[in-house]
Amino acid sequence: TTMAKDPTAHSLPPDSPSTDSQAPDFLSTHLLNPRPRRQLSLYLFGATCVGLSIFATRRALVRRYIDTVPHFFQQSNAPPREAISLRKEAAEALKIATINVLSFATMVIGGTLWAFDVSGTDELRERVRRMKKQRQVKGGTNVEQDKAVEREFEEFLGPSLKKGPRKEESQKSQNRGDPQ
């Protein structure tokens, strides 16, 4: 019964660290530091663009729907008053699809760079070069291994790869008039 009346009974024990002392640590290392903010800004820019592109897409779809709804005293079987231009429709669809894809790609790239702690193209190049050097040191770029893998791949896809030249041979024989 004392636990129910005591408001501090559910608080942290005195030996455990409080969450207040951890909050400035997180803020000072992640949110107030310019490097993580710059990394996160590309992701947030992409997320904002995705939101705006969704808004533009919905707006275009609603506008198109409203154009097809007949007015109050218009016959429902009559064609729309304004002619539908297929070229304009196709151009608008291409524009909206391009905006959607680019904004989503920006968000994915920004999130990936933030997750891998990369803040610029120079740093990305340096990491790729470092990985290539590590692979060469470990012996990962063995030419004989690569050729063996290619041979296994050709054996696996052998029947599929042989179909291509057969088609060409059959076309040549048809052009000459030879039976197969």
mmCIF file of C-alpha atoms in Angstrom:
data_model
loop_
_atom_site.group_PDB
_atom_site.id
_atom_site.type_symbol
_atom_site.label_atom_id
_atom_site.label_comp_id
_atom_site.label_asym_id
_atom_site.label_seq_id
_atom_site.Cartn_x
_atom_site.Cartn_y
_atom_site.Cartn_z
ATOM 1 C CA THR A 1 0.000 0.000 0.000
ATOM 2 C CA THR A 2 2.938 2.356 0.511
ATOM 3 C CA MET A 3 3.993 1.938 -3.143
ATOM 4 C CA ALA A 4 0.643 3.093 -4.427
ATOM 5 C CA LYS A 5 0.754 6.265 -2.318
ATOM 6 C CA ASP A 6 4.443 7.059 -2.887
ATOM 7 C CA PRO A 7 4.876 8.879 -6.253
ATOM 8 C CA THR A 8 8.619 8.194 -6.350
ATOM 9 C CA ALA A 9 8.185 4.419 -6.034
ATOM 10 C CA HIS A 10 8.228 3.951 -9.827
ATOM 11 C CA SER A 11 11.189 6.224 -10.507
ATOM 12 C CA LEU A 12 14.695 5.037 -11.310
ATOM 13 C CA PRO A 13 16.925 3.762 -8.504
ATOM 14 C CA PRO A 14 19.527 6.295 -7.320
ATOM 15 C CA ASP A 15 22.423 4.211 -8.740
ATOM 16 C CA SER A 16 21.120 4.222 -12.349
ATOM 17 C CA PRO A 17 21.990 7.149 -14.617
ATOM 18 C CA SER A 18 19.164 9.563 -15.269
ATOM 19 C CA THR A 19 17.909 10.259 -18.762
ATOM 20 C CA ASP A 20 18.569 13.992 -18.316
ATOM 21 C CA SER A 21 22.331 13.478 -18.274
ATOM 22 C CA GLN A 22 22.155 11.404 -21.480
ATOM 23 C CA ALA A 23 20.075 13.933 -23.423
ATOM 24 C CA PRO A 24 22.794 16.612 -23.749
ATOM 25 C CA ASP A 25 25.210 13.892 -24.840
ATOM 26 C CA PHE A 26 22.982 12.884 -27.734
ATOM 27 C CA LEU A 27 22.245 16.483 -28.656
ATOM 28 C CA SER A 28 25.866 17.563 -28.579
ATOM 29 C CA THR A 29 27.151 14.590 -30.560
ATOM 30 C CA HIS A 30 24.398 14.164 -33.151
ATOM 31 C CA LEU A 31 22.036 17.070 -33.573
ATOM 32 C CA LEU A 32 24.272 20.035 -32.781
ATOM 33 C CA ASN A 33 27.277 18.728 -34.694
ATOM 34 C CA PRO A 34 27.340 20.113 -38.288
ATOM 35 C CA ARG A 35 28.436 16.848 -39.947
ATOM 36 C CA PRO A 36 25.395 14.705 -38.970
ATOM 37 C CA ARG A 37 23.098 17.662 -39.658
ATOM 38 C CA ARG A 38 24.504 17.976 -43.177
ATOM 39 C CA GLN A 39 24.105 14.227 -43.706
ATOM 40 C CA LEU A 40 20.554 14.236 -42.413
ATOM 41 C CA SER A 41 19.619 17.340 -44.407
ATOM 42 C CA LEU A 42 19.711 15.459 -47.734
ATOM 43 C CA TYR A 43 17.388 12.802 -46.347
ATOM 44 C CA LEU A 44 15.011 15.416 -44.945
ATOM 45 C CA PHE A 45 15.128 17.328 -48.241
ATOM 46 C CA GLY A 46 14.178 14.123 -50.060
ATOM 47 C CA ALA A 47 11.381 13.424 -47.587
ATOM 48 C CA THR A 48 10.064 16.956 -48.089
ATOM 49 C CA CYS A 49 10.194 16.500 -51.856
ATOM 50 C CA VAL A 50 8.307 13.203 -51.547
ATOM 51 C CA GLY A 51 5.615 14.950 -49.531
ATOM 52 C CA LEU A 52 5.345 17.767 -52.066
ATOM 53 C CA SER A 53 5.270 15.336 -54.989
ATOM 54 C CA ILE A 54 2.488 13.354 -53.311
ATOM 55 C CA PHE A 55 0.585 16.614 -52.853
ATOM 56 C CA ALA A 56 1.096 17.535 -56.535
ATOM 57 C CA THR A 57 0.043 14.057 -57.670
ATOM 58 C CA ARG A 58 -3.137 14.121 -55.595
ATOM 59 C CA ARG A 59 -3.920 17.612 -56.837
ATOM 60 C CA ALA A 60 -3.550 16.555 -60.477
ATOM 61 C CA LEU A 61 -5.697 13.460 -59.939
ATOM 62 C CA VAL A 62 -8.433 15.434 -58.178
ATOM 63 C CA ARG A 63 -8.388 18.087 -60.910
ATOM 64 C CA ARG A 64 -8.715 15.376 -63.560
ATOM 65 C CA TYR A 65 -11.575 13.751 -61.649
ATOM 66 C CA ILE A 66 -13.432 17.051 -61.242
ATOM 67 C CA ASP A 67 -13.133 17.667 -64.988
ATOM 68 C CA THR A 68 -14.925 14.389 -65.700
ATOM 69 C CA VAL A 69 -17.825 14.948 -63.285
ATOM 70 C CA PRO A 70 -20.815 16.471 -65.128
ATOM 71 C CA HIS A 71 -22.199 19.794 -63.962
ATOM 72 C CA PHE A 72 -25.532 20.005 -62.166
ATOM 73 C CA PHE A 73 -27.879 20.276 -65.152
ATOM 74 C CA GLN A 74 -25.639 18.543 -67.699
ATOM 75 C CA GLN A 75 -26.577 15.180 -69.128
ATOM 76 C CA SER A 76 -24.518 12.359 -67.673
ATOM 77 C CA ASN A 77 -24.085 10.639 -71.034
ATOM 78 C CA ALA A 78 -22.779 13.760 -72.825
ATOM 79 C CA PRO A 79 -19.041 14.041 -73.458
ATOM 80 C CA PRO A 80 -17.081 16.572 -71.414
ATOM 81 C CA ARG A 81 -17.310 20.179 -72.609
ATOM 82 C CA GLU A 82 -13.563 20.547 -72.935
ATOM 83 C CA ALA A 83 -11.784 18.175 -75.279
ATOM 84 C CA ILE A 84 -9.221 15.943 -73.585
ATOM 85 C CA SER A 85 -5.758 16.407 -75.031
ATOM 86 C CA LEU A 86 -3.863 13.144 -74.892
ATOM 87 C CA ARG A 87 -0.555 14.922 -75.404
ATOM 88 C CA LYS A 88 -1.148 17.169 -72.404
ATOM 89 C CA GLU A 89 -2.245 14.177 -70.328
ATOM 90 C CA ALA A 90 0.853 12.205 -71.295
ATOM 91 C CA ALA A 91 3.160 15.151 -70.615
ATOM 92 C CA GLU A 92 1.579 15.735 -67.208
ATOM 93 C CA ALA A 93 1.803 12.037 -66.322
ATOM 94 C CA LEU A 94 5.476 11.974 -67.323
ATOM 95 C CA LYS A 95 6.167 15.124 -65.332
ATOM 96 C CA ILE A 96 4.474 13.792 -62.209
ATOM 97 C CA ALA A 97 6.153 10.387 -62.482
ATOM 98 C CA THR A 98 9.568 12.027 -62.929
ATOM 99 C CA ILE A 99 9.058 14.238 -59.891
ATOM 100 C CA ASN A 100 7.940 11.267 -57.804
ATOM 101 C CA VAL A 101 10.903 9.104 -58.818
ATOM 102 C CA LEU A 102 13.506 11.849 -58.346
ATOM 103 C CA SER A 103 12.179 12.848 -54.940
ATOM 104 C CA PHE A 104 12.044 9.243 -53.749
ATOM 105 C CA ALA A 105 15.564 8.608 -55.079
ATOM 106 C CA THR A 106 16.818 11.718 -53.262
ATOM 107 C CA MET A 107 15.305 10.486 -50.036
ATOM 108 C CA VAL A 108 16.765 6.972 -50.436
ATOM 109 C CA ILE A 109 20.230 8.272 -51.321
ATOM 110 C CA GLY A 110 20.182 10.753 -48.441
ATOM 111 C CA GLY A 111 19.084 8.076 -45.990
ATOM 112 C CA THR A 112 21.732 5.664 -47.232
ATOM 113 C CA LEU A 113 24.497 8.262 -46.951
ATOM 114 C CA TRP A 114 23.324 9.170 -43.462
ATOM 115 C CA ALA A 115 23.178 5.496 -42.421
ATOM 116 C CA PHE A 116 26.705 4.827 -43.726
ATOM 117 C CA ASP A 117 28.068 8.073 -42.258
ATOM 118 C CA VAL A 118 29.144 9.560 -45.589
ATOM 119 C CA SER A 119 28.925 13.326 -45.932
ATOM 120 C CA GLY A 120 30.235 13.986 -49.434
ATOM 121 C CA THR A 121 31.417 12.559 -52.724
ATOM 122 C CA ASP A 122 35.086 12.953 -51.789
ATOM 123 C CA GLU A 123 34.580 10.877 -48.672
ATOM 124 C CA LEU A 124 32.639 8.270 -50.653
ATOM 125 C CA ARG A 125 35.462 8.023 -53.233
ATOM 126 C CA GLU A 126 38.027 7.622 -50.463
ATOM 127 C CA ARG A 127 36.031 4.832 -48.833
ATOM 128 C CA VAL A 128 35.633 2.978 -52.130
ATOM 129 C CA ARG A 129 39.366 3.265 -52.830
ATOM 130 C CA ARG A 130 40.148 2.026 -49.335
ATOM 131 C CA MET A 131 37.816 -0.957 -49.796
ATOM 132 C CA LYS A 132 39.448 -1.797 -53.150
ATOM 133 C CA LYS A 133 42.901 -1.699 -51.574
ATOM 134 C CA GLN A 134 41.761 -3.941 -48.726
ATOM 135 C CA ARG A 135 40.315 -6.391 -51.219
ATOM 136 C CA GLN A 136 43.555 -6.449 -53.218
ATOM 137 C CA VAL A 137 45.600 -7.006 -50.045
ATOM 138 C CA LYS A 138 43.354 -9.902 -49.041
ATOM 139 C CA GLY A 139 43.753 -11.449 -52.494
ATOM 140 C CA GLY A 140 40.137 -10.907 -53.513
ATOM 141 C CA THR A 141 40.947 -9.852 -57.078
ATOM 142 C CA ASN A 142 42.353 -13.157 -58.260
ATOM 143 C CA VAL A 143 41.975 -13.446 -62.035
ATOM 144 C CA GLU A 144 41.873 -17.248 -61.940
ATOM 145 C CA GLN A 145 38.995 -17.197 -59.452
ATOM 146 C CA ASP A 146 37.083 -14.739 -61.637
ATOM 147 C CA LYS A 147 37.540 -16.952 -64.706
ATOM 148 C CA ALA A 148 36.437 -20.020 -62.736
ATOM 149 C CA VAL A 149 33.292 -18.214 -61.641
ATOM 150 C CA GLU A 150 32.608 -17.161 -65.252
ATOM 151 C CA ARG A 151 33.011 -20.774 -66.433
ATOM 152 C CA GLU A 152 30.594 -22.015 -63.756
ATOM 153 C CA PHE A 153 28.128 -19.337 -64.769
ATOM 154 C CA GLU A 154 28.420 -20.321 -68.447
ATOM 155 C CA GLU A 155 27.902 -23.993 -67.560
ATOM 156 C CA PHE A 156 24.836 -23.084 -65.507
ATOM 157 C CA LEU A 157 23.341 -20.993 -68.303
ATOM 158 C CA GLY A 158 24.750 -23.098 -71.109
ATOM 159 C CA PRO A 159 21.441 -24.175 -72.667
ATOM 160 C CA SER A 160 20.082 -20.633 -72.523
ATOM 161 C CA LEU A 161 23.209 -19.123 -74.016
ATOM 162 C CA LYS A 162 23.256 -21.629 -76.875
ATOM 163 C CA LYS A 163 19.737 -20.698 -77.987
ATOM 164 C CA GLY A 164 20.900 -17.314 -79.316
ATOM 165 C CA PRO A 165 23.284 -18.626 -82.026
ATOM 166 C CA ARG A 166 20.765 -21.302 -83.047
ATOM 167 C CA LYS A 167 18.249 -18.627 -83.869
ATOM 168 C CA GLU A 168 20.776 -16.773 -85.986
ATOM 169 C CA GLU A 169 21.724 -20.006 -87.804
ATOM 170 C CA SER A 170 18.076 -20.817 -88.485
ATOM 171 C CA GLN A 171 17.489 -17.340 -89.887
ATOM 172 C CA LYS A 172 20.513 -17.690 -92.170
ATOM 173 C CA SER A 173 19.333 -21.072 -93.377
ATOM 174 C CA GLN A 174 15.834 -19.675 -94.058
ATOM 175 C CA ASN A 175 17.337 -16.831 -96.054
ATOM 176 C CA ARG A 176 19.294 -19.334 -98.162
ATOM 177 C CA GLY A 177 16.253 -21.549 -98.603
ATOM 178 C CA ASP A 178 17.782 -24.560 -96.833
ATOM 179 C CA PRO A 179 15.501 -26.764 -94.727
ATOM 180 C CA GLN A 180 16.436 -27.051 -91.060
#
